[in-house]
């Protein structure tokens, strides 16, 4: 990792619980902040060491841990392991840390675990995908409907005469379902009937599977005009499949989500027409800040403090998105040091 970071198989009993569930993935724990910190906050996710998380989310963790002098700990399975993820949330909250942020976009079934955290008196927020029925103190992250809209607008701009479109994502992830719905709704409302969405596929958040899905779409629909990917691995898989199929940049229009810094080269080369960038460094930075404020700011709602049922923090913090295209990709790659 690029930061000074202590990594172990999850301590504090999470290793034991991971062995108790049927899924094979092991959990991980990495921490930021001073060793003698008096408060500990957790960020818990599926695929907790996903390159996208390491590149961006971990930056926010390190920054806020240093600013507040608290410990921020990463926990959760390193693979796609929903039972292990839920078990990790339950185990962490049972230890009564000062606060927890759960990456809520993976699956609505996380709702019950967030509820249990709150019932145990653990301040809990969600980021990168809301769980509105959980009672969470706040949602911090992207408005995923707008992710879909941003991709739809770019797709229509690049295909003014219409055509067949296909989508792919982690199909059961709540945040990506919102993006897919936003994409479809915008196309249907503004496309004048010129666009036909022929496929909505699951790539499991895996670039290799996304390439296989893309190859299958190309075989089934040789006249496909556009491909939209909504998880961080979709775009890389799409581009790989297009290269392997002998396509040229621009033959098929592509919109996607960010991955690692090198992925922005695909916009410069013309393979991808629009890359939606979330302000991921802000997610856990503000999640921990909101949790810390909840514990310490002393503000009240109608005279009620946090311990009496007041909500002295915002309910939702939309961190916004940036669209990277040929017009601004040089500035982005220069800022990221991409050669």
Short mmCIF file of C-alpha atoms in Angstrom, two decimals:
data_model
loop_
_atom_site.label_atom_id
_atom_site.label_comp_id
_atom_site.label_asym_id
_atom_site.label_seq_id
_atom_site.Cartn_x
_atom_site.Cartn_y
_atom_site.Cartn_z
CA UNK A 1 0.00 0.00 0.00
CA UNK A 2 1.16 3.55 -0.58
CA UNK A 3 0.60 4.62 3.04
CA UNK A 4 2.26 3.59 6.28
CA UNK A 5 -0.42 1.12 7.24
CA UNK A 6 -0.69 -1.70 9.73
CA UNK A 7 -2.34 -4.77 8.19
CA UNK A 8 -3.39 -8.00 9.79
CA UNK A 9 -6.02 -10.65 9.37
CA UNK A 10 -8.88 -9.13 11.25
CA UNK A 11 -8.18 -9.08 14.94
CA UNK A 12 -10.73 -8.47 17.68
CA UNK A 13 -12.52 -11.74 16.90
CA UNK A 14 -13.44 -11.05 13.27
CA UNK A 15 -11.14 -13.80 12.01
CA UNK A 16 -13.09 -16.28 14.07
CA UNK A 17 -16.43 -15.13 12.76
CA UNK A 18 -15.17 -15.22 9.16
CA UNK A 19 -14.30 -18.89 9.64
CA UNK A 20 -17.75 -19.52 11.04
CA UNK A 21 -19.59 -18.47 7.88
CA UNK A 22 -19.73 -20.61 4.77
CA UNK A 23 -18.15 -18.16 2.33
CA UNK A 24 -14.40 -18.63 1.83
CA UNK A 25 -13.27 -15.01 1.84
CA UNK A 26 -11.08 -13.84 4.70
CA UNK A 27 -11.59 -10.50 6.37
CA UNK A 28 -8.95 -7.83 6.67
CA UNK A 29 -8.15 -5.02 9.03
CA UNK A 30 -5.96 -1.98 8.35
CA UNK A 31 -5.75 1.05 10.56
CA UNK A 32 -4.85 4.72 10.29
CA UNK A 33 -4.18 7.25 13.02
CA UNK A 34 -2.12 7.36 16.21
CA UNK A 35 -1.54 4.14 18.12
CA UNK A 36 -2.58 5.82 21.37
CA UNK A 37 -5.84 7.26 19.95
CA UNK A 38 -8.61 7.45 22.53
CA UNK A 39 -11.37 6.85 19.97
CA UNK A 40 -11.78 4.24 17.25
CA UNK A 41 -14.05 4.43 14.22
CA UNK A 42 -14.61 1.63 11.69
CA UNK A 43 -15.21 1.54 7.95
CA UNK A 44 -16.65 -1.84 6.90
CA UNK A 45 -17.08 -3.08 3.34
CA UNK A 46 -17.20 -6.03 1.00
CA UNK A 47 -14.04 -6.35 -1.13
CA UNK A 48 -12.43 -4.04 1.40
CA UNK A 49 -9.10 -3.87 -0.45
CA UNK A 50 -10.61 -3.15 -3.88
CA UNK A 51 -8.06 -1.04 -5.83
CA UNK A 52 -10.59 1.79 -6.09
CA UNK A 53 -10.94 1.87 -2.28
CA UNK A 54 -7.19 1.77 -1.70
CA UNK A 55 -6.57 4.54 -4.23
CA UNK A 56 -9.21 6.94 -2.92
CA UNK A 57 -11.18 5.95 0.19
CA UNK A 58 -8.07 5.09 2.17
CA UNK A 59 -6.76 8.63 1.47
CA UNK A 60 -9.79 10.08 3.24
CA UNK A 61 -9.36 7.69 6.16
CA UNK A 62 -5.73 8.66 6.66
CA UNK A 63 -6.53 12.38 6.41
CA UNK A 64 -9.39 12.43 8.90
CA UNK A 65 -7.58 10.13 11.34
CA UNK A 66 -4.65 12.53 11.42
CA UNK A 67 -6.85 15.64 11.69
CA UNK A 68 -8.95 14.34 14.58
CA UNK A 69 -6.29 12.23 16.27
CA UNK A 70 -8.52 9.14 16.17
CA UNK A 71 -8.00 5.65 14.85
CA UNK A 72 -9.87 4.69 11.68
CA UNK A 73 -9.97 0.96 11.00
CA UNK A 74 -10.84 -0.92 7.79
CA UNK A 75 -12.69 -4.20 8.24
CA UNK A 76 -14.54 -6.66 6.02
CA UNK A 77 -13.98 -9.46 3.51
CA UNK A 78 -11.40 -9.04 0.78
CA UNK A 79 -13.64 -10.92 -1.67
CA UNK A 80 -17.30 -10.58 -2.58
CA UNK A 81 -18.69 -12.29 0.52
CA UNK A 82 -22.02 -10.89 1.68
CA UNK A 83 -22.45 -13.25 4.67
CA UNK A 84 -18.92 -12.43 5.81
CA UNK A 85 -19.61 -8.71 5.35
CA UNK A 86 -22.77 -8.87 7.45
CA UNK A 87 -20.97 -10.92 10.09
CA UNK A 88 -18.15 -8.36 10.20
CA UNK A 89 -20.63 -5.52 10.77
CA UNK A 90 -22.31 -7.44 13.59
CA UNK A 91 -19.02 -8.35 15.25
CA UNK A 92 -17.53 -4.85 15.05
CA UNK A 93 -20.65 -3.24 16.49
CA UNK A 94 -20.75 -5.78 19.33
CA UNK A 95 -17.40 -4.34 20.45
CA UNK A 96 -18.98 -0.87 20.86
CA UNK A 97 -16.53 1.32 18.92
CA UNK A 98 -17.06 5.09 18.88
CA UNK A 99 -18.70 4.90 15.48
CA UNK A 100 -19.10 2.84 12.32
CA UNK A 101 -19.52 3.62 8.62
CA UNK A 102 -20.93 0.79 6.51
CA UNK A 103 -20.61 0.76 2.72
CA UNK A 104 -24.32 0.35 2.15
CA UNK A 105 -24.49 0.03 -1.62
CA UNK A 106 -23.57 -3.64 -1.77
CA UNK A 107 -26.93 -5.07 -0.75
CA UNK A 108 -30.16 -4.00 1.02
CA UNK A 109 -29.79 -6.97 3.41
CA UNK A 110 -27.24 -4.86 5.31
CA UNK A 111 -30.18 -2.86 6.63
CA UNK A 112 -30.78 -5.19 9.56
CA UNK A 113 -27.15 -5.15 10.67
CA UNK A 114 -27.11 -1.34 10.67
CA UNK A 115 -30.30 -1.37 12.74
CA UNK A 116 -28.64 -3.71 15.25
CA UNK A 117 -25.61 -1.44 15.50
CA UNK A 118 -27.83 1.50 16.37
CA UNK A 119 -29.84 -0.57 18.87
CA UNK A 120 -26.56 -1.38 20.64
CA UNK A 121 -25.86 2.33 20.96
CA UNK A 122 -23.16 2.48 18.28
CA UNK A 123 -23.41 5.64 16.15
CA UNK A 124 -23.67 4.33 12.58
CA UNK A 125 -23.69 6.01 9.19
CA UNK A 126 -23.59 4.52 5.69
CA UNK A 127 -21.58 5.61 2.66
CA UNK A 128 -21.41 4.83 -1.07
CA UNK A 129 -25.00 3.58 -1.23
CA UNK A 130 -27.85 4.45 1.11
CA UNK A 131 -29.85 2.14 3.37
CA UNK A 132 -32.75 4.50 4.12
CA UNK A 133 -34.80 1.92 6.06
CA UNK A 134 -31.95 1.23 8.48
CA UNK A 135 -32.37 4.33 10.64
CA UNK A 136 -28.74 5.29 9.89
CA UNK A 137 -27.68 8.65 11.26
CA UNK A 138 -26.56 9.90 7.84
CA UNK A 139 -25.77 8.87 4.27
CA UNK A 140 -22.51 10.20 2.85
CA UNK A 141 -21.73 9.65 -0.81
CA UNK A 142 -22.87 9.82 -4.38
CA UNK A 143 -26.37 10.35 -5.66
CA UNK A 144 -26.39 7.23 -7.81
CA UNK A 145 -29.40 8.30 -9.86
CA UNK A 146 -27.26 11.18 -11.07
CA UNK A 147 -24.50 8.72 -12.01
CA UNK A 148 -26.98 7.08 -14.37
CA UNK A 149 -28.14 10.43 -15.70
CA UNK A 150 -24.56 11.59 -16.33
CA UNK A 151 -23.80 8.47 -18.34
CA UNK A 152 -27.08 8.69 -20.25
CA UNK A 153 -26.44 12.32 -21.23
CA UNK A 154 -22.97 11.51 -22.52
CA UNK A 155 -24.24 8.44 -24.40
CA UNK A 156 -26.95 10.44 -26.11
CA UNK A 157 -24.47 13.18 -26.99
CA UNK A 158 -22.18 10.62 -28.66
CA UNK A 159 -25.06 8.78 -30.37
CA UNK A 160 -27.42 11.55 -31.53
CA UNK A 161 -29.10 9.21 -34.02
CA UNK A 162 -29.86 6.54 -31.42
CA UNK A 163 -29.04 2.86 -31.41
CA UNK A 164 -28.86 -0.27 -29.27
CA UNK A 165 -27.46 0.11 -25.76
CA UNK A 166 -26.39 -2.37 -23.07
CA UNK A 167 -25.60 -1.92 -19.38
CA UNK A 168 -23.60 -3.86 -16.82
CA UNK A 169 -23.01 -3.57 -13.08
CA UNK A 170 -23.11 -5.51 -9.84
CA UNK A 171 -26.74 -6.16 -10.50
CA UNK A 172 -27.88 -6.73 -6.90
CA UNK A 173 -26.05 -3.71 -5.45
CA UNK A 174 -28.59 -1.12 -4.38
CA UNK A 175 -26.53 1.88 -5.49
CA UNK A 176 -26.01 0.44 -8.95
CA UNK A 177 -29.69 -0.40 -9.32
CA UNK A 178 -30.28 3.31 -8.73
CA UNK A 179 -27.75 4.19 -11.42
CA UNK A 180 -29.28 1.73 -13.90
CA UNK A 181 -32.75 3.14 -13.17
CA UNK A 182 -31.49 6.69 -13.62
CA UNK A 183 -29.85 5.80 -16.93
CA UNK A 184 -32.97 4.07 -18.27
CA UNK A 185 -35.35 6.79 -17.09
CA UNK A 186 -33.31 9.56 -18.70
CA UNK A 187 -32.98 7.67 -21.99
CA UNK A 188 -36.71 6.90 -22.07
CA UNK A 189 -37.71 10.46 -21.17
CA UNK A 190 -35.33 12.27 -23.49
CA UNK A 191 -34.33 9.83 -26.23
CA UNK A 192 -37.31 10.32 -28.51
CA UNK A 193 -37.66 6.55 -28.92
CA UNK A 194 -34.35 6.34 -30.81
CA UNK A 195 -32.58 4.18 -28.23
CA UNK A 196 -33.19 0.52 -27.42
CA UNK A 197 -31.70 -0.88 -24.21
CA UNK A 198 -31.24 -4.53 -25.14
CA UNK A 199 -29.36 -5.89 -22.12
CA UNK A 200 -28.73 -5.30 -18.42
CA UNK A 201 -26.01 -7.70 -17.25
CA UNK A 202 -24.24 -8.64 -14.02
CA UNK A 203 -20.44 -8.44 -14.09
CA UNK A 204 -20.00 -9.12 -10.36
CA UNK A 205 -17.62 -6.18 -9.93
CA UNK A 206 -14.91 -8.16 -11.70
CA UNK A 207 -13.05 -6.87 -14.80
CA UNK A 208 -12.53 -10.35 -16.23
CA UNK A 209 -16.22 -11.17 -15.95
CA UNK A 210 -17.09 -7.76 -17.41
CA UNK A 211 -14.96 -8.64 -20.44
CA UNK A 212 -16.80 -11.95 -20.80
CA UNK A 213 -20.16 -10.20 -20.50
CA UNK A 214 -19.12 -7.66 -23.13
CA UNK A 215 -18.00 -10.40 -25.51
CA UNK A 216 -21.38 -12.09 -25.12
CA UNK A 217 -23.20 -8.82 -25.80
CA UNK A 218 -21.11 -8.24 -28.95
CA UNK A 219 -21.95 -11.76 -30.15
CA UNK A 220 -25.67 -11.39 -29.47
CA UNK A 221 -25.91 -7.83 -30.81
CA UNK A 222 -23.27 -7.17 -33.50
CA UNK A 223 -24.86 -3.78 -34.12
CA UNK A 224 -24.62 -2.63 -30.49
CA UNK A 225 -23.95 1.13 -30.43
CA UNK A 226 -23.18 1.85 -26.79
CA UNK A 227 -22.09 0.15 -23.55
CA UNK A 228 -22.56 1.64 -20.07
CA UNK A 229 -20.79 0.23 -17.01
CA UNK A 230 -21.72 1.16 -13.46
CA UNK A 231 -19.14 -0.47 -11.19
CA UNK A 232 -15.44 0.31 -10.99
CA UNK A 233 -14.42 -2.83 -12.89
CA UNK A 234 -16.97 -2.63 -15.72
CA UNK A 235 -15.08 -0.17 -17.87
CA UNK A 236 -11.79 -2.04 -17.78
CA UNK A 237 -13.57 -5.23 -18.83
CA UNK A 238 -15.47 -3.49 -21.62
CA UNK A 239 -12.31 -2.01 -23.09
CA UNK A 240 -10.48 -5.35 -22.89
CA UNK A 241 -13.29 -7.09 -24.77
CA UNK A 242 -13.47 -4.38 -27.44
CA UNK A 243 -9.73 -4.64 -28.04
CA UNK A 244 -9.92 -8.43 -28.25
CA UNK A 245 -12.82 -8.18 -30.71
CA UNK A 246 -10.70 -6.04 -33.02
CA UNK A 247 -12.72 -2.90 -32.51
CA UNK A 248 -11.22 0.57 -32.85
CA UNK A 249 -11.63 3.40 -30.34
CA UNK A 250 -14.99 5.03 -30.93
CA UNK A 251 -16.55 2.14 -32.88
CA UNK A 252 -18.80 1.54 -29.88
CA UNK A 253 -19.52 4.36 -27.47
CA UNK A 254 -18.65 3.61 -23.85
CA UNK A 255 -19.42 5.28 -20.54
CA UNK A 256 -18.07 3.96 -17.27
CA UNK A 257 -17.05 4.58 -13.68
CA UNK A 258 -13.54 5.36 -12.52
CA UNK A 259 -11.14 2.58 -11.61
CA UNK A 260 -7.42 3.22 -11.02
CA UNK A 261 -5.56 6.27 -12.37
CA UNK A 262 -4.31 4.36 -15.43
CA UNK A 263 -7.90 3.80 -16.52
CA UNK A 264 -8.17 7.48 -17.44
CA UNK A 265 -5.89 6.73 -20.38
CA UNK A 266 -8.89 5.07 -22.03
CA UNK A 267 -10.61 8.46 -22.27
CA UNK A 268 -7.51 10.00 -23.82
CA UNK A 269 -7.23 7.12 -26.32
CA UNK A 270 -10.91 7.34 -27.27
CA UNK A 271 -12.05 3.97 -25.91
CA UNK A 272 -14.26 5.53 -23.23
CA UNK A 273 -16.31 8.65 -23.90
CA UNK A 274 -17.16 9.55 -20.33
CA UNK A 275 -15.82 8.36 -16.98
CA UNK A 276 -17.88 9.24 -13.91
CA UNK A 277 -15.63 10.05 -10.97
CA UNK A 278 -17.04 9.97 -7.47
CA UNK A 279 -15.49 12.19 -4.81
CA UNK A 280 -14.50 9.07 -2.92
CA UNK A 281 -11.87 10.70 -0.73
CA UNK A 282 -14.73 12.64 0.84
CA UNK A 283 -16.82 9.56 1.74
CA UNK A 284 -15.09 8.26 4.83
CA UNK A 285 -13.49 11.63 5.60
CA UNK A 286 -16.92 13.14 6.19
CA UNK A 287 -18.39 9.91 7.56
CA UNK A 288 -15.90 9.92 10.44
CA UNK A 289 -16.25 13.68 10.83
CA UNK A 290 -20.03 13.34 11.12
CA UNK A 291 -19.69 10.47 13.61
CA UNK A 292 -17.19 12.50 15.64
CA UNK A 293 -19.49 15.54 15.54
CA UNK A 294 -22.41 13.38 16.65
CA UNK A 295 -20.36 12.30 19.65
CA UNK A 296 -18.96 15.73 20.53
CA UNK A 297 -20.57 18.78 18.95
CA UNK A 298 -23.23 19.20 21.63
CA UNK A 299 -25.71 20.68 19.17
CA UNK A 300 -29.41 19.95 19.57
CA UNK A 301 -32.57 19.30 17.57
CA UNK A 302 -35.58 21.02 19.14
CA UNK A 303 -33.66 21.04 22.41
CA UNK A 304 -32.75 17.35 22.20
CA UNK A 305 -29.12 16.25 22.21
CA UNK A 306 -27.82 13.10 20.57
CA UNK A 307 -28.37 10.95 23.67
CA UNK A 308 -32.01 12.09 23.87
CA UNK A 309 -32.89 11.36 20.24
CA UNK A 310 -31.71 14.57 18.64
CA UNK A 311 -29.96 14.49 15.25
CA UNK A 312 -27.11 17.02 15.50
CA UNK A 313 -25.68 16.01 12.11
CA UNK A 314 -26.95 16.27 8.49
CA UNK A 315 -29.15 13.44 7.24
CA UNK A 316 -27.52 13.30 3.80
CA UNK A 317 -24.29 14.60 2.34
CA UNK A 318 -24.13 14.42 -1.46
CA UNK A 319 -20.44 14.44 -2.39
CA UNK A 320 -21.06 15.00 -6.11
CA UNK A 321 -19.37 13.61 -9.24
CA UNK A 322 -16.97 14.74 -11.95
CA UNK A 323 -17.22 13.57 -15.57
CA UNK A 324 -13.86 12.93 -17.25
CA UNK A 325 -13.86 13.18 -21.05
CA UNK A 326 -11.34 13.95 -23.79
CA UNK A 327 -11.81 17.62 -22.93
CA UNK A 328 -10.39 17.41 -19.40
CA UNK A 329 -8.53 14.09 -19.25
CA UNK A 330 -5.10 15.65 -19.78
CA UNK A 331 -5.56 17.80 -16.69
CA UNK A 332 -6.72 14.77 -14.67
CA UNK A 333 -3.89 12.46 -15.75
CA UNK A 334 -1.32 15.20 -15.10
CA UNK A 335 -2.72 15.78 -11.62
CA UNK A 336 -2.60 12.04 -10.90
CA UNK A 337 0.89 11.61 -12.33
CA UNK A 338 -0.25 9.15 -15.00
CA UNK A 339 2.36 8.67 -17.73
#
